[in-house]
Amino acid sequence: MKQAGIFITLEGVEGAGKSTAVASVAAFFSQRGLQVECSREPGGTPTAETIRHILLNPTAEALAEPAELMLLFAARAQHVAHRIKPALAAGKIMICDRFTDSSRAYQGAGRGMDRALIEILAKAAEQGLEPHLTLLLDLPVAAGLARAAARRGLTLRDRFEREPAEFFERIRAEFLQLAAQTPRIVIINAAKPLAEVQAQIHAVLQAKFPKIAARPLGEHHG
Ligand code: Z5A
């Protein structure tokens, strides 16, 4: 399937502000008349959302690590085939809260799973798809966990949120290492106040997509 649109992913540790940033990225494009679709992983299609429920449910049967890994990639394969690729073929801007870099960081560094296996599964699920741009929202783990806890209030922590701080430290370090090795990944300092984070995101989008940034702002609906 031909890929005419733009695929942007957001990554980071828990509570980094990815969901909030998705809205800023979406506004940049929709205000300039482009059609935008937002999604998340794990999830994004009915089957992938069912798998998400299994993955995050803290009260269900414990998941063996290989089962967790394969469920994540099964959800991703559905998402790529039935949502992301069709949106890109239609020329849309597809913005996704987490993608394969999360598997590299959480399952690779966090759980210590086989990196080569992760790349084989990624190849099978992605079918040649790669993000044009990845924004890594980086902040100290303690700050992210505090933001997430404040937002969660009294609701139960999910299966990942129950992991110790060291797990998230390994994940943060892996994300930073991936960014150092991968030109498509740009680091955003997510420890700053929201307005500053949004300004950093805007500057990255302006530099990466100058022709789109130059379009007049209007009352478009994407
Ligand atoms: N996972 C995996 O292991 N492997 C994979 O391949 C994939 C995922 C794809 C998905 O959980 C879990 O799946 C995830 C990794 C694993 N678990 N963890 N941990 P999720 O989607 O439920 O959770 P999440 O991705 O970690 O996102 P989150 O907790 O919703 O955080 P966020 O989206 O990054 O943050 P937010 O909701 O935008 O902001 C959090 C709060 O901070 C909120 O109240 C905001 O208003 C506030 N905020 C945001 N920005 C700021 C600034 N700049 N200053 C102050 N306050 C702010």
Coordinates of C-alpha atoms and ligand atoms in Angstrom, one line a residue:
M1 CA 0.0 0.0 0.0
K2 CA 1.4 3.4 -1.0
Q3 CA 2.3 5.7 1.9
A4 CA 1.4 9.3 1.2
G5 CA 0.7 10.6 4.7
I6 CA 3.0 11.4 7.6
F7 CA 3.5 9.0 10.6
I8 CA 4.6 10.6 13.9
T9 CA 5.0 8.8 17.2
L10 CA 5.4 10.0 20.8
E11 CA 7.5 8.1 23.3
G12 CA 8.6 8.4 26.9
V13 CA 8.2 7.0 30.4
E14 CA 4.9 6.9 32.3
G15 CA 3.5 10.4 32.9
A16 CA 5.9 12.2 30.5
G17 CA 3.0 14.0 28.9
K18 CA 2.6 12.0 25.6
S19 CA -1.2 12.1 25.6
T20 CA -1.1 15.9 26.2
A21 CA 1.6 16.3 23.4
V22 CA -0.5 14.3 20.9
A23 CA -3.1 17.1 21.0
S24 CA -0.4 19.8 20.3
V25 CA 1.0 17.8 17.3
A26 CA -2.6 17.2 16.0
A27 CA -3.4 21.0 16.3
F28 CA -0.3 22.0 14.3
F29 CA -1.4 20.0 11.3
S30 CA -5.2 20.4 11.5
Q31 CA -4.9 24.2 11.9
R32 CA -3.1 24.1 8.6
G33 CA -5.8 22.2 6.8
L34 CA -4.5 18.7 7.0
Q35 CA -6.5 15.6 8.0
V36 CA -5.2 14.2 11.2
E37 CA -5.9 10.8 13.0
C38 CA -4.7 10.1 16.5
S39 CA -4.2 6.7 18.0
R40 CA -2.3 4.8 20.7
E41 CA -0.5 1.6 21.5
P42 CA -1.2 -0.9 22.6
G43 CA -4.5 -0.4 20.9
G44 CA -6.0 1.5 18.0
T45 CA -8.3 -1.1 16.5
P46 CA -11.1 -3.2 18.2
T47 CA -8.9 -6.3 18.4
A48 CA -5.8 -4.3 19.5
E49 CA -7.9 -2.6 22.2
T50 CA -9.0 -6.1 23.4
I51 CA -5.3 -7.1 23.6
R52 CA -4.6 -3.8 25.5
H53 CA -7.1 -4.8 28.1
I54 CA -5.3 -8.1 28.6
L55 CA -1.9 -6.4 28.8
L56 CA -2.8 -3.7 31.3
N57 CA -5.2 -5.7 33.5
P58 CA -3.6 -6.0 37.0
T59 CA -6.0 -8.5 38.3
A60 CA -5.9 -11.2 35.6
E61 CA -3.6 -14.2 35.3
A62 CA 0.1 -13.2 35.4
L63 CA 1.5 -12.8 31.9
A64 CA 4.7 -14.8 31.0
E65 CA 7.2 -12.3 29.5
P66 CA 7.2 -13.9 26.0
A67 CA 3.4 -13.8 26.0
E68 CA 3.5 -10.0 26.9
L69 CA 5.9 -9.4 24.0
M70 CA 3.9 -11.4 21.5
L71 CA 0.6 -9.8 22.5
L72 CA 2.1 -6.3 22.1
F73 CA 3.3 -7.2 18.6
A74 CA 0.0 -8.9 17.7
A75 CA -1.8 -5.7 18.6
R76 CA 0.8 -3.7 16.6
A77 CA 0.3 -5.9 13.5
Q78 CA -3.5 -5.3 13.7
H79 CA -3.0 -1.6 14.2
V80 CA -0.5 -1.2 11.3
A81 CA -2.5 -3.2 8.9
H82 CA -6.0 -2.0 9.7
R83 CA -5.5 1.6 10.9
I84 CA -2.1 3.2 10.3
K85 CA -1.3 2.1 6.8
P86 CA -4.9 2.9 5.5
A87 CA -4.7 6.3 7.1
L88 CA -1.3 7.0 5.5
A89 CA -2.4 5.7 2.1
A90 CA -5.3 8.2 2.4
G91 CA -2.8 11.0 2.9
K92 CA -3.5 11.6 6.5
I93 CA -1.2 12.7 9.4
M94 CA -1.2 9.7 11.7
I95 CA -0.1 10.5 15.3
C96 CA 0.5 7.6 17.6
D97 CA 1.0 7.6 21.4
R98 CA 3.8 4.9 21.6
F99 CA 5.0 2.5 18.9
T100 CA 7.9 0.0 18.5
D101 CA 10.4 2.1 20.5
S102 CA 8.3 1.4 23.5
S103 CA 8.8 -2.4 23.0
R104 CA 12.6 -1.8 22.7
A105 CA 12.6 0.2 25.9
Y106 CA 10.0 -1.6 28.1
Q107 CA 10.5 -5.2 26.9
G108 CA 14.1 -4.9 25.7
A109 CA 15.6 -2.8 28.5
G110 CA 12.9 -3.0 31.2
R111 CA 12.3 -6.7 31.1
G112 CA 15.7 -7.7 29.6
M113 CA 14.2 -9.6 26.7
D114 CA 16.1 -10.7 23.6
R115 CA 16.7 -7.6 21.4
A116 CA 17.1 -9.7 18.2
L117 CA 13.7 -11.3 18.8
I118 CA 12.1 -7.9 19.3
E119 CA 13.5 -6.7 15.9
I120 CA 12.2 -9.9 14.2
L121 CA 8.8 -9.3 15.6
A122 CA 9.0 -5.6 14.7
K123 CA 9.8 -6.5 11.1
A124 CA 6.8 -8.9 10.9
A125 CA 4.3 -6.4 12.5
E126 CA 5.5 -3.2 10.8
Q127 CA 5.7 -4.5 7.2
G128 CA 8.2 -1.8 6.2
L129 CA 6.5 1.0 8.1
E130 CA 8.7 3.5 10.0
P131 CA 7.8 6.7 11.7
H132 CA 8.9 9.9 9.9
L133 CA 9.4 11.6 13.3
T134 CA 9.4 10.4 16.9
L135 CA 9.2 12.9 19.7
L136 CA 10.8 11.5 22.9
L137 CA 9.3 13.3 25.9
D138 CA 12.1 13.0 28.4
L139 CA 11.9 13.8 32.2
P140 CA 13.2 12.3 35.4
V141 CA 11.4 9.1 36.3
A142 CA 10.3 10.3 39.7
A143 CA 8.7 13.4 38.1
G144 CA 6.8 11.2 35.6
L145 CA 5.6 8.8 38.2
A146 CA 4.4 11.7 40.4
R147 CA 2.4 13.2 37.5
A148 CA 0.9 9.9 36.6
A149 CA -0.1 9.2 40.2
A150 CA -1.7 12.6 40.6
R151 CA -3.7 12.1 37.4
R152 CA -4.7 8.5 38.4
G153 CA -6.1 9.5 41.8
L154 CA -7.7 6.5 43.5
T155 CA -7.9 4.2 40.4
L156 CA -5.9 1.0 40.4
R157 CA -2.4 1.0 39.0
D158 CA -2.1 -1.1 35.8
R159 CA 0.3 -4.0 35.4
F160 CA 3.2 -1.7 34.2
E161 CA 2.6 1.0 36.8
R162 CA 3.2 -1.6 39.5
E163 CA 6.9 -2.0 38.5
P164 CA 9.6 -0.5 40.7
A165 CA 11.4 2.8 39.8
E166 CA 14.5 0.9 38.6
F167 CA 12.4 -0.6 35.8
F168 CA 11.5 2.9 34.6
E169 CA 15.1 4.1 35.0
R170 CA 16.3 1.4 32.6
I171 CA 13.5 2.4 30.2
R172 CA 14.4 6.1 30.3
A173 CA 18.1 5.3 29.7
E174 CA 17.2 3.0 26.7
F175 CA 15.0 5.7 25.2
L176 CA 17.9 8.2 25.5
Q177 CA 20.3 5.8 23.9
L178 CA 17.9 5.1 21.0
A179 CA 17.6 8.8 20.5
A180 CA 21.4 9.2 20.3
Q181 CA 21.5 6.4 17.6
T182 CA 18.4 7.3 15.6
P183 CA 18.0 10.6 13.7
R184 CA 14.2 10.3 13.5
I185 CA 14.0 10.6 17.3
V186 CA 14.1 14.1 18.7
I187 CA 14.3 14.7 22.5
I188 CA 11.8 17.1 24.1
N189 CA 12.5 18.3 27.6
A190 CA 9.2 17.3 29.2
A191 CA 10.2 18.5 32.7
K192 CA 9.4 22.1 31.6
P193 CA 6.0 23.7 32.2
L194 CA 3.4 22.7 29.6
A195 CA 3.6 25.9 27.5
E196 CA 7.4 25.4 27.1
V197 CA 7.0 21.8 26.2
Q198 CA 4.4 22.8 23.5
A199 CA 6.8 25.5 22.2
Q200 CA 9.6 22.9 21.9
I201 CA 7.3 20.6 20.0
H202 CA 6.1 23.4 17.7
A203 CA 9.8 24.3 16.9
V204 CA 10.6 20.7 16.0
L205 CA 7.5 20.4 13.7
Q206 CA 8.4 23.8 12.1
A207 CA 11.9 22.7 11.3
K208 CA 11.0 19.2 10.1
F209 CA 7.9 20.3 8.0
P210 CA 8.7 23.9 6.8
K211 CA 6.3 23.8 3.9
I212 CA 3.4 22.7 6.1
A213 CA 4.4 25.2 8.8
A214 CA 4.2 28.0 6.1
R215 CA 0.6 27.3 5.3
P216 CA -1.9 29.9 6.6
L217 CA -3.7 29.1 9.8
G218 CA -7.4 28.6 9.4
E219 CA -10.6 27.2 10.8
H220 CA -9.9 23.8 9.3
H221 CA -11.2 20.6 10.7
G222 CA -9.0 17.5 10.4
Ligands
Z5A1 N1 4.0 -0.7 26.7 C1 5.0 -1.6 26.6 O1 5.4 -2.1 27.6 N2 5.5 -1.9 25.4 C2 5.0 -1.4 24.2 O2 5.4 -1.8 23.1 C3 3.9 -0.4 24.3 C4 3.4 -0.1 25.6 C5 3.3 0.2 23.1 C6 0.6 1.7 28.2 O3 0.0 2.4 29.2 C7 1.6 0.8 28.8 O4 2.0 -0.1 27.9 C8 2.8 1.6 29.2 C9 4.0 1.0 28.5 C10 3.4 -0.3 28.0 N3 2.9 1.6 30.6 N4 3.6 2.3 31.3 N5 4.1 2.7 32.2 P1 -0.8 3.8 29.1 O5 -1.0 4.1 27.7 O6 -2.0 3.7 30.0 O7 0.2 4.7 29.8 P2 1.4 5.6 29.3 O8 1.7 5.4 27.9 O9 2.5 5.4 30.2 O10 0.9 7.1 29.4 P3 0.3 7.9 30.6 O11 0.5 7.4 31.9 O12 -1.1 8.2 30.1 O13 1.3 9.2 30.5 P4 1.5 10.3 29.4 O14 0.5 10.1 28.2 O15 2.9 10.3 29.0 O16 1.1 11.6 30.1 P5 -0.2 12.6 30.1 O17 -1.4 11.8 30.4 O18 -0.1 13.4 28.9 O19 0.2 13.5 31.4 C11 0.2 12.9 32.7 C12 -0.2 14.0 33.7 O20 0.8 15.1 33.7 C13 -1.5 14.7 33.3 O21 -2.2 15.0 34.4 C14 -1.1 16.0 32.5 O22 -2.0 17.0 32.6 C15 0.2 16.3 33.3 N6 1.2 17.0 32.5 C16 1.5 16.8 31.2 N7 2.5 17.6 30.7 C17 2.8 18.3 31.8 C18 3.8 19.4 32.0 N8 4.7 19.8 31.1 N9 3.9 19.9 33.3 C19 3.1 19.5 34.3 N10 2.1 18.6 34.1 C20 2.0 18.0 32.9

